[in-house]
XYZ file of C-alpha atoms in Angstrom:
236
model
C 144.873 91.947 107.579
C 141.184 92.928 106.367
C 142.109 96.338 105.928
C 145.071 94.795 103.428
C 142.187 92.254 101.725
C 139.859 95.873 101.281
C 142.436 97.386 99.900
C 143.445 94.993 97.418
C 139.711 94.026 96.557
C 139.111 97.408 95.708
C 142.748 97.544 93.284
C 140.577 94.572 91.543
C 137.648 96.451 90.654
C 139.663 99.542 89.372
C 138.835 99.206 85.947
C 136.006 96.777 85.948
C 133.431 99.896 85.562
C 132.152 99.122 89.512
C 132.472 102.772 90.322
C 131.033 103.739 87.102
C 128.060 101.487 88.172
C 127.535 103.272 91.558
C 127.644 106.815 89.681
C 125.031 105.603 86.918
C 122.366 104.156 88.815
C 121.489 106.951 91.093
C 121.823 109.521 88.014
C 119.499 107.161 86.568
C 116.441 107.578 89.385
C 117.158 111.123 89.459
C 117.024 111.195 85.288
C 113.643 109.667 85.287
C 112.471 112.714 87.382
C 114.274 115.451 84.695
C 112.445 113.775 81.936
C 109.171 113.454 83.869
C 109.362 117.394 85.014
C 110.784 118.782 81.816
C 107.834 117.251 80.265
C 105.034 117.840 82.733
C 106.233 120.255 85.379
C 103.204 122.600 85.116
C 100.994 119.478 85.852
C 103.058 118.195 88.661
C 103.424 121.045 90.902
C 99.417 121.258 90.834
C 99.204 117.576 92.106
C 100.105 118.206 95.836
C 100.159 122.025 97.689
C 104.223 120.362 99.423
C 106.108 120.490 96.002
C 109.096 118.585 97.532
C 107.557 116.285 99.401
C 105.624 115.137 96.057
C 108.917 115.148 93.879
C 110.768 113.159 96.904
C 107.642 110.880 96.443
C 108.500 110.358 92.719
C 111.768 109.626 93.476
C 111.827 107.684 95.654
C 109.595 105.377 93.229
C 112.152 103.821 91.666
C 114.967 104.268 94.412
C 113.376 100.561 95.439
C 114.488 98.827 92.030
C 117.508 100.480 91.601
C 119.225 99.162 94.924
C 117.584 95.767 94.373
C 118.617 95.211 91.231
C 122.190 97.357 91.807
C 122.719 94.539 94.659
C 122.341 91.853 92.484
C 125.037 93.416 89.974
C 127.414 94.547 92.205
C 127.605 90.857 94.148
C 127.851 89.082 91.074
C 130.478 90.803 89.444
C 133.013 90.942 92.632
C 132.688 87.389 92.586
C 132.818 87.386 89.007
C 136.571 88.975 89.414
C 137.606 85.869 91.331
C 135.787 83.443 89.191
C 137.527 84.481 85.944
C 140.859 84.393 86.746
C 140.313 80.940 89.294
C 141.651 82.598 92.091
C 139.638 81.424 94.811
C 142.007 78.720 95.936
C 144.977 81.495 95.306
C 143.255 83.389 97.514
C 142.476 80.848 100.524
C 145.959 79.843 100.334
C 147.300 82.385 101.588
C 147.789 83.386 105.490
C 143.850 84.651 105.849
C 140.844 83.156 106.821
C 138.094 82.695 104.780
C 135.582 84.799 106.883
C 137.982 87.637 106.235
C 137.522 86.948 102.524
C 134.049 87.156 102.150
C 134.331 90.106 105.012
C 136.490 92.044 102.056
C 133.594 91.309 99.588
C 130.783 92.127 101.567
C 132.505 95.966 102.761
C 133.844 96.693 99.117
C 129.529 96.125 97.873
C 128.578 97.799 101.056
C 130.760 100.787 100.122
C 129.715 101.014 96.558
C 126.200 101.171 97.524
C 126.635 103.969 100.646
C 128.348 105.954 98.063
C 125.420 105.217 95.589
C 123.546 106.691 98.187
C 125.810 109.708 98.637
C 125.294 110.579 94.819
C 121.253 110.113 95.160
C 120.961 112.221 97.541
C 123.523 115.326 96.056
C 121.624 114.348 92.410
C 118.341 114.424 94.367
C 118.929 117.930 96.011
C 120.308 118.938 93.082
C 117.492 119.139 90.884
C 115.321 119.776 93.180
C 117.201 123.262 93.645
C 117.364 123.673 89.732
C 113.171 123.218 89.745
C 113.366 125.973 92.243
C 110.797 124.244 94.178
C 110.811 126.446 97.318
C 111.707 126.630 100.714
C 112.952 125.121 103.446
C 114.696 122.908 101.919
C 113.838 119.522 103.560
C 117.674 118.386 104.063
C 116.272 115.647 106.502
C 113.956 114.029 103.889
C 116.225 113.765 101.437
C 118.464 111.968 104.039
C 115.839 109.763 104.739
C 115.131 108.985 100.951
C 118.289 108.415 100.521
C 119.970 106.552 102.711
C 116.803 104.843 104.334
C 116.051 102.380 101.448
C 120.008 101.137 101.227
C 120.136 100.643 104.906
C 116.645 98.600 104.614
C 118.178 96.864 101.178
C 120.782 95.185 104.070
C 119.246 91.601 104.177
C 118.907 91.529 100.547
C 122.540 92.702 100.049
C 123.710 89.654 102.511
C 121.559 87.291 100.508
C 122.555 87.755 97.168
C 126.599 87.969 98.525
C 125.780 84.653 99.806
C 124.218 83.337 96.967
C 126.679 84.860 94.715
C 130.114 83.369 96.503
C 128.519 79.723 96.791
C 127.163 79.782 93.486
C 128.973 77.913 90.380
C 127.107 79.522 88.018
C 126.277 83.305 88.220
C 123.097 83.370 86.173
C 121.457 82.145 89.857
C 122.452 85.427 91.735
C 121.295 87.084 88.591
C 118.435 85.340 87.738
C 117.395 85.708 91.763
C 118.213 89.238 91.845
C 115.683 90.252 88.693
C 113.255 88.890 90.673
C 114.021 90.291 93.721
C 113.841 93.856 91.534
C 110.213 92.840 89.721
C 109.336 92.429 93.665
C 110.433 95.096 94.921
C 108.672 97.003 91.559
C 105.175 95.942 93.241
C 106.550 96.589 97.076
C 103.581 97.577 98.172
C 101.709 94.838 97.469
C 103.848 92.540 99.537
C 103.378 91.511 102.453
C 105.242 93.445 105.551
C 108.096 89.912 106.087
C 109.033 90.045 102.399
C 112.939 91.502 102.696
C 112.541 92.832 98.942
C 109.378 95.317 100.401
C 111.692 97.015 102.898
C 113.811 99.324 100.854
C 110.291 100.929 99.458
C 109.809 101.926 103.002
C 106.517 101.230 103.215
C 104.886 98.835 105.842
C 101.269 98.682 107.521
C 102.552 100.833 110.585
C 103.582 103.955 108.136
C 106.547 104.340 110.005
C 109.384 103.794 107.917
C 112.413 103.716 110.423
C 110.904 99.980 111.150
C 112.014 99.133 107.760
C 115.443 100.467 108.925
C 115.204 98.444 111.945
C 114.161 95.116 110.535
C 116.710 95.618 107.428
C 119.770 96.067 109.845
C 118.644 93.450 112.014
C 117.791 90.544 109.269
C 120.790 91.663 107.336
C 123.456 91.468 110.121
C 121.605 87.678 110.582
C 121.979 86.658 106.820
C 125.558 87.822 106.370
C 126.228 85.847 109.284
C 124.788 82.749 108.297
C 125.834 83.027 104.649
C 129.398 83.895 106.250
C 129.830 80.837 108.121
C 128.354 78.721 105.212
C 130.994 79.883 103.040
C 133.742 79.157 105.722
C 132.536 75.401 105.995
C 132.527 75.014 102.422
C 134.769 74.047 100.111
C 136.721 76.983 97.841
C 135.051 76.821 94.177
């Protein structure tokens, strides 16, 4: 029965532009580096004697913001789909139950944003070939880059699903999710319990599989909690 509600969640997005969504943003973290390097490239590579490891660095800058505020998109406009055509109560009428429903949600997001991460890290690797900036080739890093900062983004995808599905008005997932991005601009700065710090990988051990860990572990928490919320409650 979930597989059917995936399935047909994902039928709703077809043409909604969520796909389009997943392609753009990472394009768009790896575009700020083609603009930054065909400007300055000279001047870069001088910066730091590990040329990849300082372009990963620049990269993964914005990586932070873009999976914040990607999350906050993505979770308000698969709600959105229910919300303008009133189907919620359609929906709970028929033979499934409700923690299936917002189940469906939460793995079509959570699939958008792996795939998101796919793209980063081909776009990332990508260039990085095309600046011809040596070798090895640090295939692991780029993983890590990657695929580390969604996987720490967990608790703040299960919060803003949450807040998205019992909201009645979706300027509040919005409105919490630009903050959440303006947060995790300044990541550093925050302390290491902030959730929105996480997917910058950065904490005050300088190990960033902890971020990994804590992410996985608070997220699996939150979608729990905002899971069985939204199965007490009643359908919007």
């Amino acid at each position: 029965m979930i597989r059917n509600l995936i399935v047909t969640d994902f039928l709703k997005i077809k043409r909604k532009g969520f796909w389009l969504l997943s392609f753009l943003g990472p394009l768009g973290v790896v575009a700020m580096q083609m603009v930054n390097y065909g400007v300055r490239k000279d001047y870069l590579l001088k910066q730091s004697n590990d040329d990849w490891g300082y372009y990963l660095d620049n990269v993964s800058t914005f990586t932070p913001l873009a999976i914040v505020l990607g999350i906050a998109i993505l979770t308000s406009l698969i709600v959105s789909v229910e919300d303008e055509t009133n189907a919620w109560k359609q929906l709970i009428a028929l033979p499934v139950s409700k923690i299936n429903v917002y189940l469906s949600k939460f793995a079509v997001v959570f699939s958008l944003l792996f795939f998101s991460s796919c793209f980063l890290m081909i776009f990332t690797l990508g260039f990085g070939v095309f600046l011809d900036l040596g070798k090895p080739i640090p295939y692991f890093e780029i993983f890590k880059y990657s695929f580390y900062p969604f996987l720490a983004a967990f608790p703040v995808l299960a919060l803003q699903l949450w807040i998205a599905v019992v909201s009645q008005n979706q300027g509040i997932p919005i409105t919490i999710g630009i903050v959440g991005t303006i947060l995790a601009f300044t990541g550093s700065a925050l302390p290491d319990w902030m959730i929105w710090k996480w997917p910058s990988l950065v904490n005050e051990w300088d190990n960033p599989i902890l971020n990994v860990v804590f992410g996985i572990t608070i997220g699996c928490m939150l979608y729990i909690v905002g899971m069985l919320d939204f199965n007490r409650r009643d359908v919007k």
